[in-house]
Amino acid sequence: MSTDLAASTRPPEPPRRPAGRWRALGRVRASLGRAGASLGRAWLALGVYAAVRLAGAGCLALWAWRTGRDPHRLLGRQWDGLWYASIARHGYGTVRPSVHYPGRVFSDLAFFPLYPALTRALTTVLPLTTVTAALLIAWAASGMAAWGVYAIGERLHGRRVGTLLVALWGLLPHAIVESMAYTESLLTALAAWSLYAVLTRRWLWAGTLALLAGACRPNGIAVAAAVCCCAAAEIARHRARVSWRVWAGAALSPLGWLGYIGWVGARRGTWRGYVDVQHDWGSRFRLGPGSLRFARHLLSGDDQLIRSMVLAVLGAVLISLVRFALCPPPLALVVYTLVLVVIAVGGTNYFASKPRFLLPAFPLLLPAALAMARARPRTVVLLGGALAGLCCFYGTYLLAVAHVAI
């Protein structure tokens, strides 16, 4: 009797939360903790990157104001930036006749949708112009890319190499593009974190980020190629014991690229839809004949500075590829880099843009970062200062002086 009375007066126990919810919350907290720790280690690299990019943009702004031009327009409303802004405002459907090629019509279907979609979303929630929103996204993507590049360098070779790798990426001659309303920064950010996810065996993250990279730029397929090759190697190594996440990551990775290519084909009524769009723009993939015409164009070009810089960049790429062969990094970085290089070199036309197409190929800078990590501090400072001067001068020249599409 007393036992029944005690049981009836005992306060009811609070409902228990499902164990799965606690596990999910624990995983989220652990992920946030790891991200915070990684960001804490990357603060120096991000600070160096911000300094060098502000210096480059500052030099451009000073030259623009001196010549009566608007730096905001130079960074956000030139060449491809105009097309992305038009897609963000009005969607797809814009065609423009070519000035230099009579009878040829340029279509905005050549541009992948992720960047203008993000720009449109930002202008929907904030009172910003389209160009300002596009620039803010590009700058945020540059910061995320620098963080991802550092994370890969730190994981492979330590914090010093990671910091130098980020600094070199921000000091490339064409690094001014990282401050423009272009997609190279966004692709680099998605690629770096997808590759980092592969290195840390987070296959779902790797596949999801590769999917987004494929919806960003045509050469974003390089990220999917890296994820699929590494997933195939994982499956071959473990066979029956491989996780379903490996299969899922590999399956997700090419969907962004394939989805857009398929959509363009359906819109134009032919499976060659995107290929035809690129042909109208004068872009074809012909590794042999295209490379020969590219070399002939370089030798007969009018702009000596741009010609020399393109040759220097391609020479540095060749040296880095040799170093890759002698001491290869992990498979994911090798596949990603090789696919980017083949696409950039094998494409015809737009020769001055080839160094820009190679900006996301940051693993090519690993040999230089390793060499600088072994050098004396004075050598590193002198070399960094020289690269900073070249970067500021050439970036200003590209946007404010040269009349060549980049």
mmCIF file of C-alpha atoms in Angstrom:
data_model
loop_
_atom_site.group_PDB
_atom_site.id
_atom_site.type_symbol
_atom_site.label_atom_id
_atom_site.label_comp_id
_atom_site.label_asym_id
_atom_site.label_seq_id
_atom_site.Cartn_x
_atom_site.Cartn_y
_atom_site.Cartn_z
ATOM 1 C CA MET A 1 0.000 0.000 0.000
ATOM 2 C CA SER A 2 2.747 2.472 0.925
ATOM 3 C CA THR A 3 4.672 1.550 -2.209
ATOM 4 C CA ASP A 4 1.664 2.341 -4.408
ATOM 5 C CA LEU A 5 1.193 5.689 -2.636
ATOM 6 C CA ALA A 6 4.866 6.649 -3.165
ATOM 7 C CA ALA A 7 4.630 5.723 -6.816
ATOM 8 C CA SER A 8 1.522 7.841 -7.293
ATOM 9 C CA THR A 9 3.103 10.947 -5.712
ATOM 10 C CA ARG A 10 6.428 10.681 -7.589
ATOM 11 C CA PRO A 11 6.770 13.474 -10.203
ATOM 12 C CA PRO A 12 6.621 12.222 -13.768
ATOM 13 C CA GLU A 13 9.969 11.725 -15.490
ATOM 14 C CA PRO A 14 10.740 14.114 -18.352
ATOM 15 C CA PRO A 15 10.436 12.564 -21.799
ATOM 16 C CA ARG A 16 13.701 11.182 -23.056
ATOM 17 C CA ARG A 17 15.115 12.468 -26.270
ATOM 18 C CA PRO A 18 15.855 9.867 -28.903
ATOM 19 C CA ALA A 19 19.455 8.703 -28.784
ATOM 20 C CA GLY A 20 19.840 9.413 -32.502
ATOM 21 C CA ARG A 21 19.132 13.120 -31.952
ATOM 22 C CA TRP A 22 21.830 13.349 -29.303
ATOM 23 C CA ARG A 23 24.279 11.616 -31.612
ATOM 24 C CA ALA A 24 23.437 14.019 -34.424
ATOM 25 C CA LEU A 25 23.892 17.031 -32.126
ATOM 26 C CA GLY A 26 27.187 15.587 -30.962
ATOM 27 C CA ARG A 27 28.405 15.213 -34.523
ATOM 28 C CA VAL A 28 27.416 18.795 -35.326
ATOM 29 C CA ARG A 29 29.228 20.112 -32.238
ATOM 30 C CA ALA A 30 32.304 18.052 -33.101
ATOM 31 C CA SER A 31 32.291 19.362 -36.677
ATOM 32 C CA LEU A 32 31.981 22.959 -35.479
ATOM 33 C CA GLY A 33 34.799 22.365 -33.027
ATOM 34 C CA ARG A 34 37.070 21.010 -35.753
ATOM 35 C CA ALA A 35 36.195 23.917 -38.043
ATOM 36 C CA GLY A 36 36.959 26.417 -35.294
ATOM 37 C CA ALA A 37 40.277 24.757 -34.538
ATOM 38 C CA SER A 38 41.204 24.721 -38.233
ATOM 39 C CA LEU A 39 40.288 28.384 -38.595
ATOM 40 C CA GLY A 40 42.354 29.188 -35.514
ATOM 41 C CA ARG A 41 45.406 27.553 -37.084
ATOM 42 C CA ALA A 42 44.781 29.275 -40.439
ATOM 43 C CA TRP A 43 44.555 32.858 -39.129
ATOM 44 C CA LEU A 44 48.095 33.783 -40.217
ATOM 45 C CA ALA A 45 47.645 32.363 -43.707
ATOM 46 C CA LEU A 46 44.310 34.123 -44.119
ATOM 47 C CA GLY A 47 45.797 37.369 -42.869
ATOM 48 C CA VAL A 48 48.655 37.144 -45.359
ATOM 49 C CA TYR A 49 46.229 36.355 -48.150
ATOM 50 C CA ALA A 50 43.960 39.273 -47.255
ATOM 51 C CA ALA A 51 46.957 41.627 -47.179
ATOM 52 C CA VAL A 52 48.275 40.633 -50.603
ATOM 53 C CA ARG A 53 44.849 40.767 -52.234
ATOM 54 C CA LEU A 54 44.057 44.151 -50.667
ATOM 55 C CA ALA A 55 47.380 45.419 -51.983
ATOM 56 C CA GLY A 56 46.530 44.226 -55.497
ATOM 57 C CA ALA A 57 43.045 45.717 -55.419
ATOM 58 C CA GLY A 58 44.417 48.923 -53.879
ATOM 59 C CA CYS A 59 46.920 49.390 -56.703
ATOM 60 C CA LEU A 60 44.158 48.896 -59.250
ATOM 61 C CA ALA A 61 41.920 51.392 -57.454
ATOM 62 C CA LEU A 62 44.663 54.036 -57.317
ATOM 63 C CA TRP A 63 45.385 53.679 -61.030
ATOM 64 C CA ALA A 64 41.677 53.744 -61.864
ATOM 65 C CA TRP A 65 41.043 56.921 -59.863
ATOM 66 C CA ARG A 66 44.094 58.562 -61.388
ATOM 67 C CA THR A 67 42.805 57.874 -64.890
ATOM 68 C CA GLY A 68 39.194 58.789 -64.112
ATOM 69 C CA ARG A 69 37.832 55.236 -64.100
ATOM 70 C CA ASP A 70 35.711 53.354 -61.596
ATOM 71 C CA PRO A 71 37.449 50.421 -59.822
ATOM 72 C CA HIS A 72 34.060 48.938 -58.942
ATOM 73 C CA ARG A 73 33.275 48.730 -62.639
ATOM 74 C CA LEU A 74 36.688 47.323 -63.528
ATOM 75 C CA LEU A 75 36.304 44.503 -61.013
ATOM 76 C CA GLY A 76 32.638 43.735 -61.525
ATOM 77 C CA ARG A 77 31.531 44.795 -65.002
ATOM 78 C CA GLN A 78 34.066 43.491 -67.464
ATOM 79 C CA TRP A 79 34.022 40.549 -69.872
ATOM 80 C CA ASP A 80 32.453 37.485 -68.196
ATOM 81 C CA GLY A 81 31.247 39.600 -65.281
ATOM 82 C CA LEU A 82 28.697 41.256 -67.582
ATOM 83 C CA TRP A 83 27.288 37.897 -68.630
ATOM 84 C CA TYR A 84 26.997 36.620 -65.066
ATOM 85 C CA ALA A 85 25.245 39.827 -63.998
ATOM 86 C CA SER A 86 22.795 39.498 -66.884
ATOM 87 C CA ILE A 87 21.962 35.884 -65.955
ATOM 88 C CA ALA A 88 21.504 36.867 -62.304
ATOM 89 C CA ARG A 89 19.060 39.633 -63.274
ATOM 90 C CA HIS A 90 17.086 38.065 -66.106
ATOM 91 C CA GLY A 91 17.888 34.360 -66.244
ATOM 92 C CA TYR A 92 19.142 32.580 -69.330
ATOM 93 C CA GLY A 93 18.211 33.567 -72.864
ATOM 94 C CA THR A 94 20.539 36.438 -73.797
ATOM 95 C CA VAL A 95 22.317 36.214 -77.163
ATOM 96 C CA ARG A 96 24.608 38.805 -78.669
ATOM 97 C CA PRO A 97 26.074 39.000 -82.163
ATOM 98 C CA SER A 98 29.850 38.869 -82.325
ATOM 99 C CA VAL A 99 31.635 42.078 -83.276
ATOM 100 C CA HIS A 100 34.783 40.353 -84.537
ATOM 101 C CA TYR A 101 33.183 37.251 -86.130
ATOM 102 C CA PRO A 102 30.304 38.156 -88.492
ATOM 103 C CA GLY A 103 27.462 35.654 -88.420
ATOM 104 C CA ARG A 104 28.456 34.212 -85.060
ATOM 105 C CA VAL A 105 26.129 34.619 -82.065
ATOM 106 C CA PHE A 106 27.225 34.338 -78.448
ATOM 107 C CA SER A 107 24.808 32.725 -75.990
ATOM 108 C CA ASP A 108 24.787 33.019 -72.208
ATOM 109 C CA LEU A 109 24.279 29.233 -72.027
ATOM 110 C CA ALA A 110 28.077 28.993 -72.058
ATOM 111 C CA PHE A 111 28.086 30.121 -68.410
ATOM 112 C CA PHE A 112 27.259 27.651 -65.640
ATOM 113 C CA PRO A 113 24.491 28.565 -63.185
ATOM 114 C CA LEU A 114 25.827 28.352 -59.619
ATOM 115 C CA TYR A 115 27.497 31.775 -59.408
ATOM 116 C CA PRO A 116 24.621 33.813 -60.913
ATOM 117 C CA ALA A 117 22.162 31.832 -58.777
ATOM 118 C CA LEU A 118 24.065 32.787 -55.615
ATOM 119 C CA THR A 119 24.187 36.399 -56.809
ATOM 120 C CA ARG A 120 20.437 36.435 -57.421
ATOM 121 C CA ALA A 121 19.790 34.919 -53.988
ATOM 122 C CA LEU A 122 21.926 37.562 -52.262
ATOM 123 C CA THR A 123 20.213 40.448 -54.036
ATOM 124 C CA THR A 124 16.859 38.949 -53.014
ATOM 125 C CA VAL A 125 17.628 39.048 -49.287
ATOM 126 C CA LEU A 126 19.823 42.181 -49.165
ATOM 127 C CA PRO A 127 19.409 45.639 -50.757
ATOM 128 C CA LEU A 128 22.451 45.261 -53.044
ATOM 129 C CA THR A 129 23.037 45.821 -56.725
ATOM 130 C CA THR A 130 23.775 42.737 -58.779
ATOM 131 C CA VAL A 131 27.405 43.686 -59.363
ATOM 132 C CA THR A 132 28.028 44.423 -55.681
ATOM 133 C CA ALA A 133 26.471 41.106 -54.682
ATOM 134 C CA ALA A 134 28.579 39.280 -57.266
ATOM 135 C CA LEU A 135 31.742 40.900 -55.918
ATOM 136 C CA LEU A 136 30.866 40.081 -52.313
ATOM 137 C CA ILE A 137 30.329 36.421 -53.231
ATOM 138 C CA ALA A 138 33.613 36.324 -55.118
ATOM 139 C CA TRP A 139 35.502 37.863 -52.189
ATOM 140 C CA ALA A 140 33.905 35.491 -49.675
ATOM 141 C CA ALA A 141 34.733 32.577 -51.970
ATOM 142 C CA SER A 142 38.330 33.775 -52.174
ATOM 143 C CA GLY A 143 38.589 33.652 -48.393
ATOM 144 C CA MET A 144 37.063 30.177 -48.256
ATOM 145 C CA ALA A 145 39.395 29.063 -51.021
ATOM 146 C CA ALA A 146 42.430 30.373 -49.158
ATOM 147 C CA TRP A 147 41.294 28.524 -46.036
ATOM 148 C CA GLY A 148 40.813 25.296 -48.001
ATOM 149 C CA VAL A 149 44.190 25.619 -49.720
ATOM 150 C CA TYR A 150 45.812 26.132 -46.320
ATOM 151 C CA ALA A 151 44.008 23.118 -44.865
ATOM 152 C CA ILE A 152 45.377 20.868 -47.622
ATOM 153 C CA GLY A 153 48.906 22.262 -47.341
ATOM 154 C CA GLU A 154 48.856 21.903 -43.562
ATOM 155 C CA ARG A 155 47.572 18.328 -43.693
ATOM 156 C CA LEU A 156 50.217 17.251 -46.190
ATOM 157 C CA HIS A 157 53.281 19.192 -45.023
ATOM 158 C CA GLY A 158 52.537 21.304 -41.945
ATOM 159 C CA ARG A 159 51.493 24.849 -41.101
ATOM 160 C CA ARG A 160 54.479 26.624 -42.671
ATOM 161 C CA VAL A 161 53.923 25.018 -46.067
ATOM 162 C CA GLY A 162 50.187 25.656 -45.810
ATOM 163 C CA THR A 163 50.768 29.363 -45.177
ATOM 164 C CA LEU A 164 53.262 29.658 -48.023
ATOM 165 C CA LEU A 165 50.910 27.799 -50.364
ATOM 166 C CA VAL A 166 48.143 30.310 -49.670
ATOM 167 C CA ALA A 167 50.527 33.244 -50.082
ATOM 168 C CA LEU A 168 51.738 31.948 -53.451
ATOM 169 C CA TRP A 169 48.178 31.435 -54.662
ATOM 170 C CA GLY A 170 47.360 35.033 -53.743
ATOM 171 C CA LEU A 171 50.529 36.337 -55.433
ATOM 172 C CA LEU A 172 50.095 34.739 -58.844
ATOM 173 C CA PRO A 173 50.390 37.199 -61.736
ATOM 174 C CA HIS A 174 46.703 36.722 -62.580
ATOM 175 C CA ALA A 175 45.541 36.743 -58.961
ATOM 176 C CA ILE A 176 43.589 39.955 -59.577
ATOM 177 C CA VAL A 177 40.912 37.601 -60.982
ATOM 178 C CA GLU A 178 40.395 36.359 -57.408
ATOM 179 C CA SER A 179 39.023 39.828 -56.622
ATOM 180 C CA MET A 180 36.786 40.064 -59.709
ATOM 181 C CA ALA A 181 33.195 39.005 -60.309
ATOM 182 C CA TYR A 182 34.448 35.774 -61.868
ATOM 183 C CA THR A 183 34.002 32.131 -60.905
ATOM 184 C CA GLU A 184 37.605 30.995 -60.383
ATOM 185 C CA SER A 185 37.551 31.776 -56.656
ATOM 186 C CA LEU A 186 34.278 29.928 -56.128
ATOM 187 C CA LEU A 187 35.534 26.889 -58.035
ATOM 188 C CA THR A 188 38.798 26.888 -56.075
ATOM 189 C CA ALA A 189 36.934 27.029 -52.763
ATOM 190 C CA LEU A 190 34.647 24.125 -53.677
ATOM 191 C CA ALA A 191 37.519 22.125 -55.143
ATOM 192 C CA ALA A 192 39.863 22.656 -52.194
ATOM 193 C CA TRP A 193 37.303 21.564 -49.611
ATOM 194 C CA SER A 194 36.126 18.636 -51.728
ATOM 195 C CA LEU A 195 39.724 17.433 -52.079
ATOM 196 C CA TYR A 196 40.253 17.947 -48.352
ATOM 197 C CA ALA A 197 37.156 15.837 -47.705
ATOM 198 C CA VAL A 198 38.648 13.080 -49.871
ATOM 199 C CA LEU A 199 41.928 13.255 -47.952
ATOM 200 C CA THR A 200 40.031 12.963 -44.658
ATOM 201 C CA ARG A 201 37.678 10.265 -46.019
ATOM 202 C CA ARG A 202 34.477 12.306 -45.762
ATOM 203 C CA TRP A 203 32.977 10.955 -48.951
ATOM 204 C CA LEU A 204 29.524 12.515 -48.792
ATOM 205 C CA TRP A 205 31.015 15.969 -48.311
ATOM 206 C CA ALA A 206 33.467 15.314 -51.131
ATOM 207 C CA GLY A 207 30.704 14.283 -53.522
ATOM 208 C CA THR A 208 28.382 17.147 -52.583
ATOM 209 C CA LEU A 209 31.073 19.804 -53.010
ATOM 210 C CA ALA A 210 32.168 18.218 -56.295
ATOM 211 C CA LEU A 211 28.551 18.419 -57.463
ATOM 212 C CA LEU A 212 28.515 22.150 -56.711
ATOM 213 C CA ALA A 213 31.895 22.627 -58.410
ATOM 214 C CA GLY A 214 30.485 20.974 -61.522
ATOM 215 C CA ALA A 215 27.647 23.510 -61.519
ATOM 216 C CA CYS A 216 30.145 26.380 -61.249
ATOM 217 C CA ARG A 217 32.427 26.127 -64.292
ATOM 218 C CA PRO A 218 33.020 23.772 -67.245
ATOM 219 C CA ASN A 219 36.376 22.689 -65.808
ATOM 220 C CA GLY A 220 34.659 21.900 -62.510
ATOM 221 C CA ILE A 221 34.427 18.358 -63.844
ATOM 222 C CA ALA A 222 38.042 18.019 -62.664
ATOM 223 C CA VAL A 223 36.789 17.808 -59.068
ATOM 224 C CA ALA A 224 34.352 15.023 -59.920
ATOM 225 C CA ALA A 225 37.132 13.171 -61.753
ATOM 226 C CA ALA A 226 39.318 13.326 -58.641
ATOM 227 C CA VAL A 227 36.515 12.110 -56.351
ATOM 228 C CA CYS A 228 35.553 9.256 -58.688
ATOM 229 C CA CYS A 229 39.146 8.083 -59.185
ATOM 230 C CA CYS A 230 39.828 8.081 -55.445
ATOM 231 C CA ALA A 231 36.535 6.314 -54.776
ATOM 232 C CA ALA A 232 37.439 3.660 -57.355
ATOM 233 C CA ALA A 233 40.821 3.179 -55.690
ATOM 234 C CA GLU A 234 39.110 2.871 -52.301
ATOM 235 C CA ILE A 235 36.652 0.296 -53.629
ATOM 236 C CA ALA A 236 39.425 -1.717 -55.267
ATOM 237 C CA ARG A 237 41.481 -1.656 -52.069
ATOM 238 C CA HIS A 238 38.729 -2.686 -49.630
ATOM 239 C CA ARG A 239 36.259 -4.469 -51.944
ATOM 240 C CA ALA A 240 33.439 -5.928 -49.821
ATOM 241 C CA ARG A 241 34.270 -3.814 -46.763
ATOM 242 C CA VAL A 242 33.872 -0.453 -48.493
ATOM 243 C CA SER A 243 31.318 1.956 -46.994
ATOM 244 C CA TRP A 244 28.188 2.980 -48.875
ATOM 245 C CA ARG A 245 29.352 6.578 -48.437
ATOM 246 C CA VAL A 246 32.151 5.964 -50.928
ATOM 247 C CA TRP A 247 29.645 4.860 -53.577
ATOM 248 C CA ALA A 248 27.312 7.753 -52.763
ATOM 249 C CA GLY A 249 30.082 10.353 -52.933
ATOM 250 C CA ALA A 250 31.238 9.073 -56.309
ATOM 251 C CA ALA A 251 27.673 9.009 -57.636
ATOM 252 C CA LEU A 252 26.943 12.564 -56.469
ATOM 253 C CA SER A 253 30.137 14.167 -57.738
ATOM 254 C CA PRO A 254 29.407 14.534 -61.495
ATOM 255 C CA LEU A 255 25.700 15.372 -61.175
ATOM 256 C CA GLY A 256 26.111 19.158 -61.179
ATOM 257 C CA TRP A 257 28.155 19.149 -64.394
ATOM 258 C CA LEU A 258 26.056 16.493 -66.118
ATOM 259 C CA GLY A 259 22.828 18.155 -65.012
ATOM 260 C CA TYR A 260 23.686 21.488 -66.621
ATOM 261 C CA ILE A 261 25.071 19.919 -69.792
ATOM 262 C CA GLY A 262 21.895 17.837 -70.075
ATOM 263 C CA TRP A 263 19.682 20.882 -69.462
ATOM 264 C CA VAL A 264 21.410 22.855 -72.225
ATOM 265 C CA GLY A 265 21.088 19.891 -74.566
ATOM 266 C CA ALA A 266 17.370 19.612 -73.827
ATOM 267 C CA ARG A 267 16.881 23.340 -74.286
ATOM 268 C CA ARG A 268 18.621 23.316 -77.671
ATOM 269 C CA GLY A 269 17.086 20.032 -78.764
ATOM 270 C CA THR A 270 20.314 18.122 -79.308
ATOM 271 C CA TRP A 271 22.775 16.204 -77.184
ATOM 272 C CA ARG A 272 25.482 18.458 -78.648
ATOM 273 C CA GLY A 273 23.790 21.537 -77.215
ATOM 274 C CA TYR A 274 26.592 22.708 -74.937
ATOM 275 C CA VAL A 275 29.259 21.728 -77.468
ATOM 276 C CA ASP A 276 27.525 23.863 -80.092
ATOM 277 C CA VAL A 277 27.336 26.792 -77.671
ATOM 278 C CA GLN A 278 31.078 26.557 -77.073
ATOM 279 C CA HIS A 279 31.738 26.318 -80.815
ATOM 280 C CA ASP A 280 29.776 29.534 -81.336
ATOM 281 C CA TRP A 281 32.105 31.163 -78.820
ATOM 282 C CA GLY A 282 35.109 29.819 -80.735
ATOM 283 C CA SER A 283 36.097 27.306 -78.051
ATOM 284 C CA ARG A 284 37.010 23.762 -79.054
ATOM 285 C CA PHE A 285 39.053 21.043 -77.451
ATOM 286 C CA ARG A 286 41.869 20.018 -79.785
ATOM 287 C CA LEU A 287 44.945 19.137 -77.812
ATOM 288 C CA GLY A 288 47.266 18.578 -80.792
ATOM 289 C CA PRO A 289 46.291 21.151 -83.465
ATOM 290 C CA GLY A 290 44.999 23.553 -80.849
ATOM 291 C CA SER A 291 48.323 23.558 -79.009
ATOM 292 C CA LEU A 292 50.225 24.205 -82.246
ATOM 293 C CA ARG A 293 47.982 27.139 -83.135
ATOM 294 C CA PHE A 294 48.344 28.391 -79.574
ATOM 295 C CA ALA A 295 52.149 28.385 -79.874
ATOM 296 C CA ARG A 296 51.956 30.166 -83.245
ATOM 297 C CA HIS A 297 49.620 32.777 -81.772
ATOM 298 C CA LEU A 298 52.010 33.435 -78.894
ATOM 299 C CA LEU A 299 54.888 33.991 -81.280
ATOM 300 C CA SER A 300 52.921 36.446 -83.423
ATOM 301 C CA GLY A 301 50.864 38.258 -80.775
ATOM 302 C CA ASP A 302 50.792 42.036 -80.455
ATOM 303 C CA ASP A 303 50.886 42.466 -76.677
ATOM 304 C CA GLN A 304 54.435 41.564 -75.691
ATOM 305 C CA LEU A 305 53.811 41.691 -71.946
ATOM 306 C CA ILE A 306 50.782 39.401 -71.989
ATOM 307 C CA ARG A 307 52.522 37.030 -74.404
ATOM 308 C CA SER A 308 55.573 36.840 -72.164
ATOM 309 C CA MET A 309 53.469 36.295 -69.057
ATOM 310 C CA VAL A 310 51.457 33.486 -70.655
ATOM 311 C CA LEU A 311 54.699 31.787 -71.705
ATOM 312 C CA ALA A 312 56.144 32.196 -68.207
ATOM 313 C CA VAL A 313 53.018 30.743 -66.573
ATOM 314 C CA LEU A 314 52.967 27.754 -68.919
ATOM 315 C CA GLY A 315 56.680 27.191 -68.348
ATOM 316 C CA ALA A 316 56.110 27.174 -64.594
ATOM 317 C CA VAL A 317 53.238 24.706 -65.083
ATOM 318 C CA LEU A 318 55.534 22.387 -67.038
ATOM 319 C CA ILE A 319 58.188 22.510 -64.300
ATOM 320 C CA SER A 320 55.598 21.786 -61.624
ATOM 321 C CA LEU A 321 54.269 18.828 -63.605
ATOM 322 C CA VAL A 322 57.785 17.401 -63.759
ATOM 323 C CA ARG A 323 58.051 17.771 -59.989
ATOM 324 C CA PHE A 324 54.667 16.052 -59.706
ATOM 325 C CA ALA A 325 56.046 13.093 -61.629
ATOM 326 C CA LEU A 326 59.155 12.883 -59.432
ATOM 327 C CA CYS A 327 57.341 13.221 -56.109
ATOM 328 C CA PRO A 328 53.588 12.914 -56.637
ATOM 329 C CA PRO A 329 51.123 14.226 -54.021
ATOM 330 C CA PRO A 330 48.021 12.175 -53.109
ATOM 331 C CA LEU A 331 45.977 10.771 -55.985
ATOM 332 C CA ALA A 332 43.113 13.263 -55.571
ATOM 333 C CA LEU A 333 45.403 16.242 -56.145
ATOM 334 C CA VAL A 334 47.147 14.592 -59.098
ATOM 335 C CA VAL A 335 43.919 13.753 -60.951
ATOM 336 C CA TYR A 336 42.357 17.146 -60.252
ATOM 337 C CA THR A 337 45.435 19.035 -61.435
ATOM 338 C CA LEU A 338 46.035 16.975 -64.561
ATOM 339 C CA VAL A 339 42.431 17.332 -65.725
ATOM 340 C CA LEU A 340 42.563 21.112 -65.220
ATOM 341 C CA VAL A 341 45.843 21.405 -67.128
ATOM 342 C CA VAL A 342 44.614 19.264 -70.028
ATOM 343 C CA ILE A 343 41.405 21.303 -70.328
ATOM 344 C CA ALA A 344 43.267 24.624 -70.182
ATOM 345 C CA VAL A 345 46.030 23.711 -72.619
ATOM 346 C CA GLY A 346 43.867 21.666 -74.998
ATOM 347 C CA GLY A 347 41.242 24.341 -75.485
ATOM 348 C CA THR A 348 41.547 26.558 -78.536
ATOM 349 C CA ASN A 349 41.153 30.342 -78.624
ATOM 350 C CA TYR A 350 41.154 32.799 -75.676
ATOM 351 C CA PHE A 351 44.899 32.382 -75.293
ATOM 352 C CA ALA A 352 45.341 35.246 -72.846
ATOM 353 C CA SER A 353 42.813 33.539 -70.548
ATOM 354 C CA LYS A 354 44.744 30.284 -70.156
ATOM 355 C CA PRO A 355 46.587 31.406 -66.997
ATOM 356 C CA ARG A 356 43.177 32.340 -65.529
ATOM 357 C CA PHE A 357 41.849 28.888 -66.333
ATOM 358 C CA LEU A 358 44.781 27.479 -64.344
ATOM 359 C CA LEU A 359 44.161 29.578 -61.228
ATOM 360 C CA PRO A 360 42.179 26.774 -59.518
ATOM 361 C CA ALA A 361 45.129 24.400 -60.052
ATOM 362 C CA PHE A 362 46.677 25.374 -56.714
ATOM 363 C CA PRO A 363 48.397 21.968 -56.194
ATOM 364 C CA LEU A 364 50.876 23.072 -58.870
ATOM 365 C CA LEU A 365 52.244 25.503 -56.277
ATOM 366 C CA LEU A 366 53.142 22.758 -53.790
ATOM 367 C CA PRO A 367 56.734 22.272 -55.065
ATOM 368 C CA ALA A 368 57.398 26.019 -54.789
ATOM 369 C CA ALA A 369 55.859 26.170 -51.304
ATOM 370 C CA LEU A 370 58.028 23.258 -50.162
ATOM 371 C CA ALA A 371 61.143 24.925 -51.571
ATOM 372 C CA MET A 372 60.314 28.209 -49.840
ATOM 373 C CA ALA A 373 59.673 26.374 -46.561
ATOM 374 C CA ARG A 374 63.281 25.127 -46.668
ATOM 375 C CA ALA A 375 64.721 28.525 -47.631
ATOM 376 C CA ARG A 376 66.082 31.160 -45.264
ATOM 377 C CA PRO A 377 63.586 33.772 -43.999
ATOM 378 C CA ARG A 378 65.405 36.575 -45.823
ATOM 379 C CA THR A 379 65.065 34.715 -49.124
ATOM 380 C CA VAL A 380 61.366 34.143 -48.512
ATOM 381 C CA VAL A 381 60.780 37.834 -47.744
ATOM 382 C CA LEU A 382 62.675 39.018 -50.828
ATOM 383 C CA LEU A 383 60.928 36.563 -53.113
ATOM 384 C CA GLY A 384 57.536 37.405 -51.612
ATOM 385 C CA GLY A 385 58.153 41.110 -52.110
ATOM 386 C CA ALA A 386 59.134 40.580 -55.735
ATOM 387 C CA LEU A 387 56.053 38.481 -56.397
ATOM 388 C CA ALA A 388 53.848 41.065 -54.698
ATOM 389 C CA GLY A 389 55.236 43.818 -56.910
ATOM 390 C CA LEU A 390 54.711 41.744 -60.037
ATOM 391 C CA CYS A 391 51.200 40.765 -58.971
ATOM 392 C CA CYS A 392 50.128 44.354 -58.259
ATOM 393 C CA PHE A 393 51.641 45.716 -61.461
ATOM 394 C CA TYR A 394 50.388 43.006 -63.783
ATOM 395 C CA GLY A 395 46.905 42.866 -62.262
ATOM 396 C CA THR A 396 46.530 46.606 -62.759
ATOM 397 C CA TYR A 397 47.836 46.314 -66.302
ATOM 398 C CA LEU A 398 45.368 43.533 -67.191
ATOM 399 C CA LEU A 399 42.273 45.408 -66.040
ATOM 400 C CA ALA A 400 43.138 49.071 -66.544
ATOM 401 C CA VAL A 401 45.559 49.160 -69.475
ATOM 402 C CA ALA A 402 45.398 46.058 -71.699
ATOM 403 C CA HIS A 403 42.504 45.600 -74.090
ATOM 404 C CA VAL A 404 42.498 41.820 -73.997
ATOM 405 C CA ALA A 405 39.747 39.606 -72.630
ATOM 406 C CA ILE A 406 40.887 37.653 -69.575
#
